[in-house]
Amino acid sequence: MTVTAQAIPMLSDNYAWLLTESVTGKTGIVDPAEAAPVIAALDRLGRKLDSIFLTHHHDDHVAGTAELVEKYHATVVGNGADAHRLPPLDVSVHEGSLVEFGAARLRVIETPGHTLGHISYYIADGGILLPGDTLFSLGCGRLFEGTPGQMFKSLAKYHDLPDETLVCAAHEYTAANAKFALSVDPENEALQARAEEVAALRQRNLPTLPVTLGEERATNPFIRAATEEEFARLRAAKDRF
Ligand code: ZN
Ligand code: FE
């Protein structure tokens, strides 16, 4: 296992994920909404920034990029198809791209739904999934641009990843998501236990992430939805919740 991920809280409920690769000492950040918390974290570790990985163009995922590039000359990675609305990219990626990160590789998974150009990154060497705003603990992203069908298929692309995979999502939405999840799946004991754990963590102001994909498979109504129709119903119900 050479890559580890650490949550850097920013704005009101965002996490940028600081990636470190132990063989070469490379450091990366995923979705830097702000530069200052990233710089502070790197200073504490005594590291510089090598790579910036972007999942989608929304401000709360990219706004710190320019300052970090200016300070560290970090390489910016993002979806080439969305380059017109992302910060300037050094590496344009698409479905299946393998992005070099020290001794490790990030595999790109196109996951349209929240936005049409949204991508996720999977790091086999570390078992890390960076789903951006596609998958949250006990929830999934709002459909700003895509259809329920697109999002359903995007979430299905995670199905072949191992249960131990660490889900490093971009927002701390878990407590609110737990309320909705319990409203649609009240008898689910794994969900009840997770909701209690989440409440305890949030009471102490601790992150509820990362969470394993296996835990989400047992508790998250959106990835438990068996059909596109069921998923679409859930997503619409959550929007009204
Ligand atoms: Zn977003
Ligand atoms: Fe976001």
mmCIF file of C-alpha atoms and ligand atoms in Angstrom:
data_model
loop_
_atom_site.group_PDB
_atom_site.id
_atom_site.type_symbol
_atom_site.label_atom_id
_atom_site.label_comp_id
_atom_site.label_asym_id
_atom_site.label_seq_id
_atom_site.Cartn_x
_atom_site.Cartn_y
_atom_site.Cartn_z
ATOM 1 C CA MET A 1 0.000 0.000 0.000
ATOM 2 C CA THR A 2 1.843 3.104 -1.125
ATOM 3 C CA VAL A 3 -0.825 5.798 -1.270
ATOM 4 C CA THR A 4 -2.641 7.185 1.760
ATOM 5 C CA ALA A 5 -5.366 9.844 1.848
ATOM 6 C CA GLN A 6 -6.031 12.445 4.521
ATOM 7 C CA ALA A 7 -9.078 14.730 4.686
ATOM 8 C CA ILE A 8 -8.354 18.464 4.718
ATOM 9 C CA PRO A 9 -11.535 20.287 5.801
ATOM 10 C CA MET A 10 -12.339 23.535 3.991
ATOM 11 C CA LEU A 11 -15.213 25.935 3.368
ATOM 12 C CA SER A 12 -18.216 24.843 5.438
ATOM 13 C CA ASP A 13 -18.446 21.144 4.579
ATOM 14 C CA ASN A 14 -15.858 20.333 1.890
ATOM 15 C CA TYR A 15 -12.938 17.934 2.122
ATOM 16 C CA ALA A 16 -9.952 18.118 -0.168
ATOM 17 C CA TRP A 17 -7.992 14.844 0.073
ATOM 18 C CA LEU A 18 -4.258 15.013 0.544
ATOM 19 C CA LEU A 19 -2.605 12.025 -1.123
ATOM 20 C CA THR A 20 0.885 10.877 -0.207
ATOM 21 C CA GLU A 21 2.817 8.216 -2.101
ATOM 22 C CA SER A 22 5.353 6.571 0.176
ATOM 23 C CA VAL A 23 7.888 5.231 -2.350
ATOM 24 C CA THR A 24 8.774 8.536 -3.990
ATOM 25 C CA GLY A 25 7.304 10.954 -1.440
ATOM 26 C CA LYS A 26 4.995 12.529 -4.038
ATOM 27 C CA THR A 27 2.091 14.561 -2.687
ATOM 28 C CA GLY A 28 -1.203 15.385 -4.349
ATOM 29 C CA ILE A 29 -4.443 17.137 -3.512
ATOM 30 C CA VAL A 30 -7.903 16.302 -4.803
ATOM 31 C CA ASP A 31 -10.442 19.128 -5.308
ATOM 32 C CA PRO A 32 -8.787 22.077 -3.528
ATOM 33 C CA ALA A 33 -11.637 24.498 -2.868
ATOM 34 C CA GLU A 34 -9.168 26.698 -1.009
ATOM 35 C CA ALA A 35 -5.381 26.953 -1.065
ATOM 36 C CA ALA A 36 -4.632 28.062 2.525
ATOM 37 C CA PRO A 37 -5.698 24.853 4.349
ATOM 38 C CA VAL A 38 -3.717 22.790 1.815
ATOM 39 C CA ILE A 39 -0.594 24.938 2.281
ATOM 40 C CA ALA A 40 -0.950 24.668 6.071
ATOM 41 C CA ALA A 41 -1.247 20.874 5.887
ATOM 42 C CA LEU A 42 1.768 20.601 3.558
ATOM 43 C CA ASP A 43 3.814 22.874 5.848
ATOM 44 C CA ARG A 44 2.986 20.647 8.822
ATOM 45 C CA LEU A 45 4.198 17.610 6.850
ATOM 46 C CA GLY A 46 7.221 19.442 5.467
ATOM 47 C CA ARG A 47 6.175 18.632 1.896
ATOM 48 C CA LYS A 48 5.592 20.386 -1.399
ATOM 49 C CA LEU A 49 2.703 19.728 -3.735
ATOM 50 C CA ASP A 50 3.302 17.704 -6.907
ATOM 51 C CA SER A 51 -0.176 17.096 -8.336
ATOM 52 C CA ILE A 52 -3.695 18.513 -8.266
ATOM 53 C CA PHE A 53 -6.496 16.152 -9.244
ATOM 54 C CA LEU A 54 -9.864 17.700 -10.132
ATOM 55 C CA THR A 55 -13.160 15.797 -10.241
ATOM 56 C CA HIS A 56 -15.383 18.520 -11.711
ATOM 57 C CA HIS A 57 -15.565 22.220 -12.447
ATOM 58 C CA HIS A 58 -17.622 23.535 -9.502
ATOM 59 C CA ASP A 59 -15.967 26.342 -7.565
ATOM 60 C CA ASP A 60 -16.002 24.450 -4.271
ATOM 61 C CA HIS A 61 -13.686 21.887 -5.926
ATOM 62 C CA VAL A 62 -11.303 24.013 -7.991
ATOM 63 C CA ALA A 63 -11.061 27.531 -6.538
ATOM 64 C CA GLY A 64 -7.742 26.947 -4.730
ATOM 65 C CA THR A 65 -6.025 25.578 -7.841
ATOM 66 C CA ALA A 66 -4.484 28.770 -9.268
ATOM 67 C CA GLU A 67 -2.810 29.751 -6.000
ATOM 68 C CA LEU A 68 -1.424 26.229 -5.474
ATOM 69 C CA VAL A 69 -0.081 26.103 -9.032
ATOM 70 C CA GLU A 70 1.599 29.465 -8.572
ATOM 71 C CA LYS A 71 3.218 28.406 -5.287
ATOM 72 C CA TYR A 72 4.250 24.813 -6.090
ATOM 73 C CA HIS A 73 4.086 24.526 -9.915
ATOM 74 C CA ALA A 74 1.955 21.434 -9.323
ATOM 75 C CA THR A 75 0.639 19.432 -12.277
ATOM 76 C CA VAL A 76 -3.120 19.876 -12.792
ATOM 77 C CA VAL A 77 -5.113 16.799 -13.850
ATOM 78 C CA GLY A 78 -8.724 16.898 -15.025
ATOM 79 C CA ASN A 79 -11.240 15.758 -17.620
ATOM 80 C CA GLY A 80 -10.100 16.918 -21.061
ATOM 81 C CA ALA A 81 -13.716 17.037 -22.245
ATOM 82 C CA ASP A 82 -14.422 19.679 -19.593
ATOM 83 C CA ALA A 83 -11.184 21.640 -20.048
ATOM 84 C CA HIS A 84 -13.112 24.730 -21.189
ATOM 85 C CA ARG A 85 -14.582 25.173 -17.711
ATOM 86 C CA LEU A 86 -11.774 23.790 -15.543
ATOM 87 C CA PRO A 87 -8.570 25.573 -14.498
ATOM 88 C CA PRO A 88 -5.818 25.121 -17.134
ATOM 89 C CA LEU A 89 -4.958 21.398 -17.308
ATOM 90 C CA ASP A 90 -1.464 19.935 -17.658
ATOM 91 C CA VAL A 91 -2.836 16.405 -17.999
ATOM 92 C CA SER A 92 -6.156 15.836 -19.789
ATOM 93 C CA VAL A 93 -7.748 12.519 -18.885
ATOM 94 C CA HIS A 94 -10.752 10.424 -19.893
ATOM 95 C CA GLU A 95 -12.345 7.054 -19.055
ATOM 96 C CA GLY A 96 -9.638 4.500 -18.301
ATOM 97 C CA SER A 97 -6.710 6.937 -18.184
ATOM 98 C CA LEU A 98 -3.960 5.863 -15.792
ATOM 99 C CA VAL A 99 -2.345 8.904 -14.215
ATOM 100 C CA GLU A 100 1.150 8.511 -12.881
ATOM 101 C CA PHE A 101 1.568 9.526 -9.234
ATOM 102 C CA GLY A 102 5.000 8.504 -7.999
ATOM 103 C CA ALA A 103 5.089 4.709 -7.929
ATOM 104 C CA ALA A 104 1.275 4.517 -8.046
ATOM 105 C CA ARG A 105 -1.377 5.103 -10.703
ATOM 106 C CA LEU A 106 -4.779 6.773 -10.470
ATOM 107 C CA ARG A 107 -7.391 5.220 -12.746
ATOM 108 C CA VAL A 108 -9.967 7.610 -14.169
ATOM 109 C CA ILE A 109 -13.639 6.617 -14.111
ATOM 110 C CA GLU A 110 -16.046 8.907 -15.947
ATOM 111 C CA THR A 111 -19.040 9.416 -13.650
ATOM 112 C CA PRO A 112 -21.471 11.906 -15.246
ATOM 113 C CA GLY A 113 -24.589 12.921 -13.310
ATOM 114 C CA HIS A 114 -23.735 15.673 -10.827
ATOM 115 C CA THR A 115 -22.100 17.388 -13.809
ATOM 116 C CA LEU A 116 -21.664 15.929 -17.291
ATOM 117 C CA GLY A 117 -17.872 16.100 -17.087
ATOM 118 C CA HIS A 118 -17.526 14.658 -13.599
ATOM 119 C CA ILE A 119 -14.775 12.063 -13.129
ATOM 120 C CA SER A 120 -13.704 9.870 -10.219
ATOM 121 C CA TYR A 121 -10.263 8.517 -9.444
ATOM 122 C CA TYR A 122 -9.462 5.033 -8.145
ATOM 123 C CA ILE A 123 -6.080 4.123 -6.683
ATOM 124 C CA ALA A 124 -5.703 0.340 -6.510
ATOM 125 C CA ASP A 125 -2.421 0.706 -4.629
ATOM 126 C CA GLY A 126 -4.013 1.993 -1.448
ATOM 127 C CA GLY A 127 -7.588 0.991 -2.166
ATOM 128 C CA ILE A 128 -8.761 4.598 -2.416
ATOM 129 C CA LEU A 129 -11.783 5.905 -4.323
ATOM 130 C CA LEU A 130 -12.104 9.642 -4.877
ATOM 131 C CA PRO A 131 -15.707 10.040 -6.042
ATOM 132 C CA GLY A 132 -15.904 13.842 -5.742
ATOM 133 C CA ASP A 133 -19.605 14.746 -5.670
ATOM 134 C CA THR A 134 -20.810 11.463 -7.201
ATOM 135 C CA LEU A 135 -20.965 9.301 -4.075
ATOM 136 C CA PHE A 136 -21.275 10.545 -0.499
ATOM 137 C CA SER A 137 -21.560 8.468 2.621
ATOM 138 C CA LEU A 138 -25.251 7.460 2.735
ATOM 139 C CA GLY A 139 -25.995 9.678 -0.251
ATOM 140 C CA CYS A 140 -25.074 10.711 -3.777
ATOM 141 C CA GLY A 141 -24.594 13.957 -5.652
ATOM 142 C CA ARG A 142 -27.416 16.156 -6.844
ATOM 143 C CA LEU A 143 -28.181 15.930 -10.554
ATOM 144 C CA PHE A 144 -27.267 19.420 -11.733
ATOM 145 C CA GLU A 145 -26.586 18.388 -15.321
ATOM 146 C CA GLY A 146 -27.079 14.658 -15.799
ATOM 147 C CA THR A 147 -30.098 12.369 -15.769
ATOM 148 C CA PRO A 148 -30.970 9.798 -13.094
ATOM 149 C CA GLY A 149 -30.060 7.122 -15.636
ATOM 150 C CA GLN A 150 -26.578 8.576 -16.106
ATOM 151 C CA MET A 151 -25.995 8.759 -12.351
ATOM 152 C CA PHE A 152 -27.282 5.219 -11.828
ATOM 153 C CA LYS A 153 -24.797 3.955 -14.437
ATOM 154 C CA SER A 154 -22.006 6.059 -12.930
ATOM 155 C CA LEU A 155 -22.542 4.568 -9.464
ATOM 156 C CA ALA A 156 -22.666 1.095 -11.050
ATOM 157 C CA LYS A 157 -19.103 1.649 -12.276
ATOM 158 C CA TYR A 158 -17.960 1.347 -8.653
ATOM 159 C CA HIS A 159 -19.539 -2.111 -8.328
ATOM 160 C CA ASP A 160 -16.407 -4.062 -9.243
ATOM 161 C CA LEU A 161 -14.224 -2.259 -6.668
ATOM 162 C CA PRO A 162 -13.384 -4.218 -3.490
ATOM 163 C CA ASP A 163 -15.444 -3.866 -0.302
ATOM 164 C CA GLU A 164 -12.348 -2.576 1.559
ATOM 165 C CA THR A 165 -12.062 0.420 -0.790
ATOM 166 C CA LEU A 166 -11.905 3.679 1.151
ATOM 167 C CA VAL A 167 -14.485 6.169 -0.091
ATOM 168 C CA CYS A 168 -12.945 9.657 0.126
ATOM 169 C CA ALA A 169 -15.899 11.848 -0.818
ATOM 170 C CA ALA A 170 -15.767 15.621 -1.174
ATOM 171 C CA HIS A 171 -18.421 16.688 1.360
ATOM 172 C CA GLU A 172 -19.355 16.079 4.984
ATOM 173 C CA TYR A 173 -23.047 15.521 4.289
ATOM 174 C CA THR A 174 -23.345 12.230 6.168
ATOM 175 C CA ALA A 175 -25.533 13.306 9.110
ATOM 176 C CA ALA A 176 -28.187 14.866 6.849
ATOM 177 C CA ASN A 177 -27.939 11.907 4.459
ATOM 178 C CA ALA A 178 -28.489 9.507 7.380
ATOM 179 C CA LYS A 179 -31.857 11.115 8.163
ATOM 180 C CA PHE A 180 -33.076 10.586 4.621
ATOM 181 C CA ALA A 181 -31.626 7.074 4.392
ATOM 182 C CA LEU A 182 -33.385 6.047 7.618
ATOM 183 C CA SER A 183 -36.653 7.481 6.296
ATOM 184 C CA VAL A 184 -36.579 5.136 3.284
ATOM 185 C CA ASP A 185 -34.898 2.107 4.913
ATOM 186 C CA PRO A 186 -35.856 2.246 8.613
ATOM 187 C CA GLU A 187 -35.404 -1.491 9.332
ATOM 188 C CA ASN A 188 -31.811 -1.663 8.058
ATOM 189 C CA GLU A 189 -29.693 -2.497 11.133
ATOM 190 C CA ALA A 190 -26.377 -1.695 9.475
ATOM 191 C CA LEU A 191 -27.795 1.728 8.595
ATOM 192 C CA GLN A 192 -29.082 2.275 12.131
ATOM 193 C CA ALA A 193 -25.620 1.466 13.512
ATOM 194 C CA ARG A 194 -23.910 3.744 10.986
ATOM 195 C CA ALA A 195 -26.319 6.602 11.800
ATOM 196 C CA GLU A 196 -25.431 6.285 15.500
ATOM 197 C CA GLU A 197 -21.731 6.236 14.700
ATOM 198 C CA VAL A 198 -22.122 9.305 12.468
ATOM 199 C CA ALA A 199 -24.005 11.233 15.159
ATOM 200 C CA ALA A 200 -21.267 10.434 17.698
ATOM 201 C CA LEU A 201 -18.494 11.487 15.308
ATOM 202 C CA ARG A 202 -20.210 14.748 14.382
ATOM 203 C CA GLN A 203 -20.858 15.560 18.024
ATOM 204 C CA ARG A 204 -17.080 15.502 18.476
ATOM 205 C CA ASN A 205 -16.663 17.429 15.208
ATOM 206 C CA LEU A 206 -14.801 14.484 13.610
ATOM 207 C CA PRO A 207 -15.073 13.486 9.930
ATOM 208 C CA THR A 208 -17.355 10.573 9.020
ATOM 209 C CA LEU A 209 -15.023 9.814 6.107
ATOM 210 C CA PRO A 210 -13.412 7.815 4.754
ATOM 211 C CA VAL A 211 -15.909 4.994 4.893
ATOM 212 C CA THR A 212 -15.500 1.631 3.181
ATOM 213 C CA LEU A 213 -17.396 0.791 0.032
ATOM 214 C CA GLY A 214 -18.565 -2.380 1.776
ATOM 215 C CA GLU A 215 -20.192 -0.288 4.517
ATOM 216 C CA GLU A 216 -21.861 1.908 1.885
ATOM 217 C CA ARG A 217 -23.126 -1.204 0.061
ATOM 218 C CA ALA A 218 -24.850 -2.203 3.292
ATOM 219 C CA THR A 219 -26.269 1.221 4.161
ATOM 220 C CA ASN A 220 -26.466 3.704 1.257
ATOM 221 C CA PRO A 221 -29.930 3.617 -0.388
ATOM 222 C CA PHE A 222 -28.603 5.099 -3.626
ATOM 223 C CA ILE A 223 -26.075 2.351 -4.291
ATOM 224 C CA ARG A 224 -28.507 -0.245 -2.965
ATOM 225 C CA ALA A 225 -31.112 0.810 -5.551
ATOM 226 C CA ALA A 226 -31.524 -2.214 -7.838
ATOM 227 C CA THR A 227 -32.995 -0.419 -10.840
ATOM 228 C CA GLU A 228 -32.712 2.930 -12.586
ATOM 229 C CA GLU A 229 -36.376 3.589 -11.737
ATOM 230 C CA GLU A 230 -35.820 2.973 -8.035
ATOM 231 C CA PHE A 231 -32.750 5.194 -8.109
ATOM 232 C CA ALA A 232 -34.664 7.987 -9.878
ATOM 233 C CA ARG A 233 -37.482 7.781 -7.292
ATOM 234 C CA LEU A 234 -34.986 7.986 -4.413
ATOM 235 C CA ARG A 235 -33.097 10.914 -5.945
ATOM 236 C CA ALA A 236 -36.338 12.849 -6.497
ATOM 237 C CA ALA A 237 -37.518 12.063 -2.950
ATOM 238 C CA LYS A 238 -34.201 13.246 -1.509
ATOM 239 C CA ASP A 239 -34.475 16.530 -3.426
ATOM 240 C CA ARG A 240 -37.832 17.142 -1.715
ATOM 241 C CA PHE A 241 -36.731 15.848 1.703
HETATM 242 ZN ZN ZN B 1 -20.163 19.906 -7.231
HETATM 243 FE FE FE B 2 -19.197 20.073 -4.156
#
